[in-house]
XYZ file of C-alpha atoms in Angstrom:
628
model
C 36.651 18.154 -2.041
C 34.614 15.239 -3.383
C 36.111 11.806 -2.661
C 35.312 8.287 -3.902
C 33.474 6.596 -1.031
C 32.680 3.273 -2.684
C 31.068 1.387 -5.560
C 27.835 -0.626 -5.451
C 25.243 -2.207 -7.720
C 22.303 -0.347 -6.142
C 22.054 2.742 -3.941
C 18.847 3.432 -2.002
C 18.302 7.013 -0.834
C 16.043 6.970 2.214
C 15.034 4.335 4.753
C 11.295 4.748 5.126
C 8.817 2.052 4.177
C 9.770 2.265 0.501
C 13.495 2.381 1.207
C 13.633 -0.696 3.444
C 11.699 -2.837 0.961
C 13.824 -1.566 -1.924
C 17.056 -2.421 -0.111
C 15.823 -5.863 0.939
C 14.612 -6.739 -2.576
C 17.805 -5.525 -4.257
C 19.984 -7.548 -1.887
C 17.916 -10.701 -2.335
C 18.267 -10.395 -6.114
C 22.026 -10.475 -5.609
C 22.893 -6.764 -5.761
C 25.583 -5.221 -3.593
C 23.484 -2.476 -2.050
C 24.029 0.744 -0.098
C 21.232 2.425 1.854
C 21.762 6.051 2.833
C 19.502 7.472 5.539
C 19.241 10.799 7.348
C 18.885 9.084 10.718
C 19.629 5.465 11.595
C 17.146 5.670 14.461
C 14.266 6.498 12.099
C 14.377 3.465 9.799
C 10.792 2.513 8.821
C 9.461 5.152 11.205
C 5.704 5.812 11.255
C 5.249 9.603 11.316
C 1.456 9.283 11.165
C -0.889 6.610 12.495
C 0.729 3.607 14.211
C -0.997 0.980 12.063
C -0.464 -1.284 9.078
C -3.158 -2.607 6.740
C -6.841 -1.904 6.256
C -9.022 -2.012 3.108
C -6.853 -2.617 -0.012
C -3.736 -1.682 1.988
C -3.836 -4.931 3.974
C -3.881 -6.894 0.717
C -0.793 -4.955 -0.415
C 1.044 -6.055 2.755
C 0.166 -9.667 1.994
C 1.346 -9.212 -1.602
C 4.633 -7.765 -0.360
C 5.062 -10.838 1.833
C 4.139 -13.246 -0.973
C 6.899 -11.665 -3.076
C 9.485 -11.902 -0.298
C 9.232 -8.465 1.338
C 9.599 -7.485 4.984
C 6.563 -5.467 6.124
C 4.283 -8.429 6.927
C 6.946 -10.292 8.904
C 7.892 -7.245 10.956
C 4.351 -6.171 11.851
C 3.520 -9.761 12.857
C 6.354 -9.550 15.383
C 5.515 -6.092 16.696
C 1.740 -5.622 16.667
C -0.230 -4.710 19.748
C -3.607 -5.454 18.176
C -4.826 -7.347 15.103
C -8.313 -7.120 13.563
C -9.852 -8.547 10.417
C -12.191 -5.896 8.969
C -15.400 -6.451 6.972
C -15.806 -10.055 8.129
C -19.544 -9.947 7.412
C -18.878 -9.048 3.793
C -17.455 -11.050 0.905
C -13.784 -12.101 0.690
C -12.960 -9.405 -1.871
C -13.303 -6.631 0.725
C -12.021 -8.350 3.858
C -8.914 -6.672 5.169
C -6.467 -7.243 8.002
C -5.349 -4.258 10.073
C -2.757 -4.176 12.831
C -1.969 -1.582 15.458
C 1.799 -1.356 15.647
C 4.152 -0.915 18.534
C 5.755 2.048 16.801
C 9.196 2.049 18.546
C 9.448 -1.746 18.387
C 8.548 -1.789 14.668
C 11.445 0.577 13.909
C 13.828 -1.478 16.037
C 12.827 -4.782 14.420
C 12.969 -3.465 10.846
C 16.397 -1.916 11.451
C 17.658 -5.219 12.813
C 16.269 -7.174 9.849
C 18.220 -4.914 7.488
C 21.393 -5.131 9.594
C 21.287 -8.928 9.190
C 21.427 -8.734 5.361
C 24.947 -9.731 4.287
C 25.155 -7.696 1.092
C 23.701 -4.443 2.478
C 25.672 -1.461 3.777
C 23.724 1.103 5.822
C 25.142 4.609 6.240
C 23.794 7.752 7.892
C 24.184 10.549 5.340
C 22.370 13.391 3.572
C 22.321 13.006 -0.215
C 22.466 16.369 -1.982
C 23.095 15.531 -5.619
C 22.800 12.775 -8.210
C 25.736 11.971 -10.492
C 24.171 11.991 -13.966
C 26.243 11.750 -17.155
C 24.799 11.553 -20.674
C 21.338 10.654 -19.365
C 22.650 7.895 -17.096
C 22.571 8.001 -13.280
C 25.908 6.799 -11.946
C 25.743 7.599 -8.250
C 25.177 10.215 -5.550
C 27.064 12.904 -3.647
C 26.405 13.568 0.044
C 26.736 16.811 2.013
C 30.092 15.544 3.347
C 31.323 15.352 -0.275
C 31.331 11.568 -0.350
C 30.666 10.218 -3.850
C 29.064 6.777 -3.963
C 28.814 5.109 -7.361
C 26.290 2.529 -8.556
C 24.624 1.130 -11.662
C 21.173 1.868 -10.221
C 19.908 4.506 -7.778
C 16.496 4.516 -6.049
C 15.113 7.706 -4.485
C 12.729 6.994 -1.580
C 12.710 10.331 0.247
C 9.072 10.254 1.368
C 7.847 13.655 2.572
C 11.323 15.029 3.301
C 11.995 16.892 0.043
C 11.826 20.597 0.892
C 9.592 19.638 3.804
C 7.844 22.524 5.564
C 5.954 22.057 8.834
C 2.979 24.373 9.373
C 1.265 24.940 12.717
C -1.100 27.876 12.999
C 0.736 30.942 11.676
C 4.141 29.320 12.287
C 6.076 27.454 9.607
C 9.626 26.136 9.363
C 11.651 23.810 7.158
C 11.492 20.294 8.530
C 10.852 16.695 7.692
C 8.335 14.610 9.669
C 8.804 14.445 13.436
C 11.204 17.416 13.439
C 13.769 15.638 11.272
C 16.045 17.489 8.867
C 14.446 18.169 5.449
C 16.107 17.314 2.145
C 16.451 20.608 0.271
C 19.383 20.396 -2.124
C 18.329 17.048 -3.603
C 14.957 18.551 -4.475
C 16.706 21.465 -6.175
C 18.973 19.035 -8.023
C 15.977 17.132 -9.393
C 14.590 20.376 -10.794
C 17.951 21.099 -12.416
C 17.784 17.657 -14.049
C 14.409 18.549 -15.593
C 12.040 16.785 -13.198
C 8.493 18.096 -12.886
C 7.681 18.403 -9.184
C 4.392 19.136 -7.432
C 3.687 20.332 -3.928
C 1.614 18.003 -1.759
C 0.526 18.215 1.860
C -0.283 15.786 4.632
C -0.741 16.104 8.378
C -1.038 14.430 11.749
C -3.230 14.772 14.863
C -2.096 15.489 18.402
C -0.724 12.739 20.638
C -1.938 12.670 24.227
C -0.847 11.029 27.452
C -2.835 7.854 28.101
C -2.900 8.543 31.856
C -4.900 11.720 31.228
C -7.703 9.929 29.300
C -10.967 8.897 30.974
C -11.525 5.615 29.147
C -14.811 5.011 31.006
C -16.388 7.573 28.662
C -15.170 5.835 25.504
C -16.029 2.590 23.697
C -13.514 -0.240 23.769
C -12.276 -1.613 20.427
C -10.609 -4.961 21.159
C -8.542 -7.065 18.794
C -9.671 -10.415 17.369
C -9.848 -13.301 19.824
C -7.921 -15.444 17.321
C -5.747 -12.977 15.391
C -4.703 -13.578 11.802
C -1.281 -12.658 10.427
C 0.099 -10.817 7.435
C 3.046 -13.078 6.689
C 2.603 -16.586 5.356
C 5.708 -17.528 7.344
C 4.383 -16.414 10.735
C 3.778 -19.276 13.126
C 0.699 -18.703 15.293
C 1.555 -17.565 18.782
C -0.356 -15.876 21.561
C 0.447 -12.164 21.868
C -1.347 -10.134 24.515
C -3.314 -7.467 22.676
C -3.959 -3.881 23.731
C -7.367 -2.361 22.906
C -8.040 0.876 21.068
C -10.885 3.156 22.127
C -13.593 5.046 20.274
C -15.030 8.465 21.055
C -16.567 11.285 18.992
C -16.339 14.972 18.256
C -19.431 16.990 19.179
C -21.197 20.295 18.652
C -18.741 22.114 20.919
C -15.767 20.721 18.963
C -17.277 21.796 15.654
C -18.122 25.253 16.972
C -14.532 25.764 18.106
C -13.294 24.832 14.653
C -15.838 27.028 12.846
C -14.994 30.033 15.026
C -11.260 29.648 14.394
C -11.112 28.732 10.718
C -9.376 32.051 10.074
C -6.463 30.704 12.146
C -6.239 27.476 10.126
C -3.353 27.491 7.609
C -5.609 25.511 5.273
C -8.099 28.354 5.037
C -5.777 31.324 5.501
C -3.875 30.462 2.326
C -0.685 29.619 4.193
C -0.774 26.018 2.921
C -0.230 25.809 -0.825
C 0.131 22.047 -1.263
C -2.729 19.723 -2.186
C -3.875 17.474 0.656
C -5.204 13.893 0.607
C -8.888 13.611 -0.295
C -9.432 10.425 1.700
C -7.641 11.488 4.874
C -8.862 15.046 5.476
C -8.040 17.229 8.456
C -10.711 17.743 11.108
C -11.136 21.324 9.843
C -11.852 20.009 6.366
C -14.292 17.377 7.657
C -16.264 19.928 9.674
C -16.505 22.287 6.683
C -17.254 19.654 4.038
C -19.666 17.615 6.150
C -21.361 20.398 8.091
C -24.557 18.366 8.433
C -22.846 15.654 10.497
C -23.198 16.236 14.257
C -20.101 14.196 15.119
C -17.043 12.405 13.690
C -15.330 9.267 14.967
C -12.129 9.630 16.971
C -10.028 6.518 17.623
C -7.573 6.528 20.498
C -4.675 4.331 19.349
C -1.781 3.425 21.700
C 1.616 3.957 20.075
C 3.268 1.011 21.835
C 3.578 -1.156 24.921
C 6.432 0.857 26.384
C 4.955 4.338 26.002
C 1.930 6.266 27.251
C 1.551 8.196 23.974
C -1.839 7.797 22.298
C -2.495 8.759 18.698
C -5.796 10.661 18.321
C -6.852 9.201 14.980
C -9.379 11.337 13.127
C -8.266 14.660 14.595
C -5.553 15.612 12.082
C -5.102 19.383 12.304
C -2.776 22.325 11.762
C -4.677 24.773 13.982
C -2.614 26.731 16.553
C -1.630 24.832 19.690
C -3.933 26.749 22.017
C -6.915 25.886 19.785
C -5.818 22.249 19.589
C -5.864 22.028 23.374
C -9.422 23.379 23.570
C -10.533 21.152 20.701
C -9.079 17.995 22.246
C -10.596 18.751 25.663
C -14.049 19.294 24.142
C -14.195 15.588 23.285
C -15.759 13.113 25.687
C -13.100 11.200 27.593
C -10.435 13.790 26.754
C -11.637 16.584 29.058
C -8.349 16.513 30.972
C -6.117 15.215 28.193
C -2.488 16.307 28.174
C -1.116 16.881 24.679
C 2.386 15.449 24.319
C 2.858 16.338 20.637
C 0.817 18.869 18.697
C -0.753 18.057 15.361
C 0.762 19.740 12.315
C 0.621 19.883 8.529
C 3.650 19.229 6.337
C 4.185 20.282 2.729
C 6.709 18.502 0.533
C 7.835 18.020 -3.063
C 6.687 15.013 -5.068
C 7.615 13.791 -8.532
C 4.900 13.829 -11.207
C 4.680 10.034 -11.714
C 3.981 10.178 -15.471
C 7.752 10.637 -15.749
C 8.221 6.955 -14.816
C 8.082 3.692 -16.722
C 6.012 0.864 -15.177
C 9.276 -0.499 -13.732
C 9.485 2.797 -11.748
C 12.601 3.774 -13.679
C 12.716 7.435 -14.687
C 12.046 7.818 -18.416
C 14.764 10.317 -19.255
C 17.500 9.122 -16.853
C 18.668 5.523 -17.200
C 19.330 3.664 -13.957
C 17.359 6.087 -11.762
C 14.245 4.854 -9.956
C 11.798 6.509 -7.544
C 9.439 4.868 -5.050
C 7.076 5.798 -2.234
C 5.530 9.130 -1.307
C 7.934 10.940 -3.613
C 5.764 9.444 -6.392
C 2.661 11.174 -5.050
C 1.182 8.399 -2.918
C 0.051 8.399 0.707
C 0.352 5.534 3.147
C 3.053 3.196 4.407
C 1.700 0.223 2.461
C 1.624 1.976 -0.933
C 5.186 3.160 -0.307
C 6.391 -0.312 0.669
C 4.809 -1.912 -2.405
C 6.540 0.561 -4.703
C 9.824 0.152 -2.850
C 9.706 -3.609 -3.330
C 9.135 -3.262 -7.086
C 11.777 -0.541 -7.471
C 14.301 -2.707 -5.624
C 13.519 -5.704 -7.825
C 13.886 -3.680 -11.012
C 16.877 -1.581 -9.950
C 18.758 -4.799 -9.189
C 17.633 -6.170 -12.552
C 19.009 -3.065 -14.287
C 22.319 -3.322 -12.433
C 22.797 -7.072 -12.882
C 21.158 -7.438 -16.331
C 18.312 -9.600 -15.026
C 14.655 -9.701 -16.075
C 12.542 -6.796 -14.825
C 9.144 -7.350 -13.213
C 5.929 -5.453 -13.900
C 2.752 -6.728 -12.223
C -0.441 -6.138 -14.173
C -3.770 -5.023 -12.760
C -5.132 -8.572 -12.596
C -2.157 -9.899 -10.613
C -1.920 -7.547 -7.644
C -3.077 -4.351 -6.004
C 0.581 -3.332 -6.358
C 0.050 -3.582 -10.118
C -3.067 -1.398 -9.887
C -1.190 1.162 -7.790
C 1.798 1.527 -10.114
C -0.268 1.443 -13.307
C -2.530 4.188 -11.941
C 0.489 6.338 -11.087
C 2.466 6.020 -14.308
C -0.558 5.962 -16.630
C -3.040 8.351 -15.048
C -0.809 10.386 -12.765
C -2.289 12.022 -9.684
C -3.243 15.569 -8.774
C -3.399 14.807 -5.035
C -1.801 12.328 -2.618
C -2.904 8.959 -4.023
C -4.561 6.427 -1.765
C -5.187 2.855 -2.853
C -8.862 1.842 -2.605
C -10.631 -1.423 -3.413
C -12.755 0.508 -5.920
C -9.639 1.266 -8.013
C -9.231 -2.441 -8.849
C -11.518 -3.745 -11.586
C -10.544 -7.354 -10.730
C -10.841 -7.073 -6.953
C -12.599 -10.447 -6.652
C -9.317 -11.949 -7.882
C -7.114 -9.713 -5.713
C -8.116 -10.955 -2.293
C -6.379 -10.971 1.077
C -6.594 -14.755 1.261
C -4.975 -15.635 -2.090
C -1.948 -13.333 -2.340
C 0.372 -16.330 -2.045
C -1.447 -18.189 -4.831
C -1.027 -15.161 -7.078
C 2.532 -14.141 -6.336
C 4.675 -16.724 -4.522
C 5.680 -18.404 -7.786
C 6.889 -15.039 -9.095
C 8.733 -14.295 -5.854
C 10.522 -17.626 -6.115
C 11.457 -17.103 -9.765
C 13.162 -13.789 -9.025
C 14.996 -15.120 -5.983
C 13.122 -13.422 -3.125
C 11.337 -16.558 -1.861
C 13.523 -19.280 -0.335
C 13.421 -22.911 -1.437
C 12.066 -23.985 1.956
C 9.187 -21.517 1.789
C 8.491 -22.444 -1.836
C 8.276 -26.111 -0.901
C 5.734 -25.300 1.842
C 3.735 -23.334 -0.729
C 3.762 -26.275 -3.159
C 2.481 -28.551 -0.407
C -0.410 -26.146 0.226
C -1.300 -26.134 -3.484
C -1.319 -29.935 -3.517
C -3.638 -30.099 -0.498
C -6.098 -27.681 -2.140
C -6.054 -29.505 -5.465
C -6.417 -32.987 -3.946
C -9.314 -32.029 -1.674
C -11.120 -30.190 -4.482
C -10.798 -33.290 -6.633
C -12.142 -35.498 -3.818
C -15.145 -33.200 -3.294
C -15.732 -32.994 -7.047
C -16.168 -36.779 -7.146
C -17.919 -37.322 -3.794
C -21.717 -37.356 -3.749
C -23.944 -35.854 -1.062
C -27.227 -37.761 -0.712
C -30.493 -36.345 0.713
C -30.659 -38.223 4.018
C -32.882 -37.349 6.956
C -29.879 -36.275 9.035
C -28.621 -34.040 6.227
C -31.955 -32.304 5.673
C -32.391 -31.805 9.391
C -28.988 -30.106 9.509
C -29.890 -27.954 6.465
C -33.138 -26.822 8.084
C -31.276 -25.929 11.259
C -28.790 -23.896 9.186
C -31.652 -22.002 7.505
C -31.399 -23.691 4.104
C -33.832 -25.592 1.922
C -33.863 -29.378 1.951
C -31.888 -31.437 -0.549
C -34.068 -33.552 -2.852
C -31.559 -35.012 -5.313
C -27.981 -36.260 -4.898
C -25.346 -33.616 -5.643
C -21.577 -33.470 -5.905
C -20.022 -32.154 -2.690
C -18.131 -29.304 -4.392
C -21.326 -28.059 -6.026
C -23.212 -28.457 -2.744
C -20.727 -26.107 -1.099
C -21.988 -23.283 -3.329
C -25.008 -22.989 -1.043
C -24.615 -19.999 1.315
C -25.483 -22.042 4.419
C -23.045 -24.843 3.583
C -19.391 -24.591 4.530
C -16.558 -27.107 4.679
C -17.213 -28.233 8.293
C -20.868 -28.856 7.326
C -19.825 -31.185 4.504
C -17.153 -32.749 6.682
C -19.930 -34.099 8.948
C -21.204 -36.309 6.127
C -18.078 -37.109 4.076
C -15.078 -36.643 6.392
C -11.682 -35.896 4.840
C -8.975 -38.548 5.283
C -6.701 -35.939 6.914
C -7.162 -32.741 8.909
C -6.611 -29.772 6.629
C -5.088 -26.406 7.639
C -7.505 -23.476 7.974
C -6.022 -21.598 5.000
C -6.527 -24.631 2.740
C -10.162 -24.961 3.837
C -10.633 -21.220 3.246
C -9.439 -21.539 -0.353
C -11.655 -24.531 -1.057
C -14.731 -22.700 0.247
C -14.072 -19.392 -1.533
C -13.215 -20.989 -4.865
C -16.360 -23.123 -4.700
C -18.787 -20.395 -3.633
C -17.494 -17.727 -5.992
C -16.600 -19.977 -8.936
C -18.953 -18.272 -11.388
C -17.826 -14.755 -10.472
C -14.172 -15.760 -10.555
C -14.551 -17.318 -14.016
C -16.282 -14.175 -15.291
C -13.436 -12.022 -13.940
C -10.884 -14.305 -15.576
C -12.636 -13.886 -18.926
C -12.346 -10.099 -18.523
C -8.651 -10.513 -17.716
C -8.086 -12.562 -20.877
C -9.749 -9.888 -22.997
C -7.583 -7.192 -21.447
C -4.435 -9.299 -21.911
C -5.018 -9.197 -25.647
C -4.919 -5.404 -25.453
C -1.812 -5.507 -23.248
C -0.128 -7.830 -25.761
C -0.490 -5.245 -28.543
C 2.753 -3.345 -28.100
C 3.029 0.228 -29.297
C 6.155 0.729 -31.415
C 8.996 2.633 -29.761
C 9.293 6.321 -30.703
C 5.887 6.336 -32.351
C 4.931 9.695 -33.903
C 1.385 10.306 -32.672
C 1.187 13.563 -34.639
C 1.374 11.515 -37.847
C -1.825 9.610 -36.991
C -4.875 11.340 -38.426
C -8.182 11.043 -36.601
C -6.887 10.923 -33.020
C -8.110 13.893 -30.981
C -5.576 16.604 -30.146
C -6.000 16.076 -26.382
C -5.445 12.337 -26.805
C -2.246 12.946 -28.775
C -0.961 15.233 -26.040
C -1.719 12.673 -23.324
C -0.221 9.800 -25.328
C 3.004 11.737 -25.934
C 3.223 12.586 -22.238
C 2.721 9.054 -20.893
C 4.398 7.113 -23.754
C 2.334 3.961 -23.132
C 4.012 0.639 -23.863
C 0.826 -1.168 -24.967
C -2.623 -0.443 -26.350
C -4.055 -1.632 -23.023
C -2.084 0.973 -21.110
C -3.042 3.631 -23.673
C -6.721 2.831 -23.133
C -6.399 3.725 -19.428
C -4.984 7.211 -19.982
C -7.354 9.992 -18.950
C -8.398 11.949 -22.046
C -7.895 9.036 -24.461
C -11.306 7.718 -25.532
C -12.323 4.419 -27.224
C -12.475 6.086 -30.675
C -8.830 7.155 -30.308
C -7.857 3.596 -29.339
C -9.705 2.143 -32.354
C -7.788 4.422 -34.721
C -4.496 3.595 -32.993
C -5.212 -0.131 -33.351
C -5.912 0.202 -37.068
C -2.643 2.027 -37.645
C -0.623 -0.490 -35.634
C -2.194 -3.547 -37.275
C -1.612 -2.135 -40.767
C 1.942 -1.096 -40.002
C 1.228 2.505 -40.948
C 2.941 4.026 -37.916
C 5.531 6.724 -38.454
C 8.323 6.975 -35.916
C 9.924 10.073 -34.504
C 13.370 10.503 -35.980
C 16.165 9.996 -33.454
């Protein structure tokens, strides 16, 4: 018998990286929120690699923090190693990456959620959505508890009809031998959702005491580690190194000889796997000319001897995995603690979502995370944050938030999903962002803190600190814009030593900083600042000076695109009534239902000629609408 278990503004199904951000955001917007999770001990669990950040992904974590999310704060408290990647390259591709203490990360995230006053956390299996007249009104659990809400967010990750595959063995399971969610997946199909089958996998974990580290290369953290959260106060945390080794000819031969036992090649796996995180079997087959592949040995925490063998993701039988692992230098006597495996799961075709992540045909229902076809903790967390913001807005009649592609990598991610869809697990890459010089790791707060404050996720105290930073940047830029650097003997001697050409004419200090060999400390020698400036302020002054021309060019491109985004497409437009648009384009436009001409222009299969015709019809008011 179904019973009324309570009423809320927002219900979050799932407590992975999307679920925790969704719950936090909804609560901070003022929504009475319920989070239902299969296992309270698995909140924000990392079923794959124990790390946060990296190219593009690290910027997403900073964006989450700038908007008031949790991931950056929690990893700053629980990392075992922090490294800034691509430091020899330009600021647009620099990325922070942290190795996490996996158990401690879960514990800290769970505690952060438990401290939220307006959040109720319950352990329960959701089996069905309550949908009436196209409106989602709540959920029903396997214990027949009915929870009601104005908004519901599904963040089930890889649990929906999860199936673990290892050699010729398969069984229903979520990640890490957790219970799968089967009936909810079936319920979504009954409600008319289009689902696809995706696949991901993990490598073996080995006992650290069985590794011969003398045969591997040490990978230490940064001597002066950076942080993801703008609120983190610098403190000294003892870091633990990772280690690098390689596969070899023997490893590859073992894989080649046993491909018939791999579920990927036997036809046992039906789901589509991630292109940018292939299994070791796939790497050996696809890159047969490469004599070796990198293997990173990543500790899973300070209080455990488990080591994650990054780069060796596999679903080969256990006895082959043991031989494969022990063929690698340094792992000759390695003891496997957990075998690698593949997991198949259901995902929602993301074209069924609006840019707010609300489902198009069911009001008040949102989806976020790997259920939307993405891969990665960071992509999931970014979606969860936005779904939480917008689900609370729907419940409380507040303004929704959609970030565009020039504002955030989160905007790129969601626009790609809802506009282009994905035929494989989507991974965010720097190359997906056309304005990546604007979407840097260093300036996430400048881009998004104002927005976070407006929607109530950034506190007044933090906002005041942010305003003080802006003032410091502006005042010092103005001082350097007025100050003149003169070609003295001491200056030219310093320039020669730095590898630059001598200065012959006086120049404004801000323009002088555009030289590659000139940084802020160099200028400070000759025109000292009246006060000592924080490192992040100096960083902004340098980057904005050196890349001014490129930044201005990118901003001009953004302004042109904004004009396209401002051209709204009328609701219920009848694309079949527009002559001249290609049949394929009409089909794609009807499927995606773009909200603007800019979004329409990014749909695969819609070409510039189709957009030109659409613009003419809109501007002349000749659009027919589908009859309700």
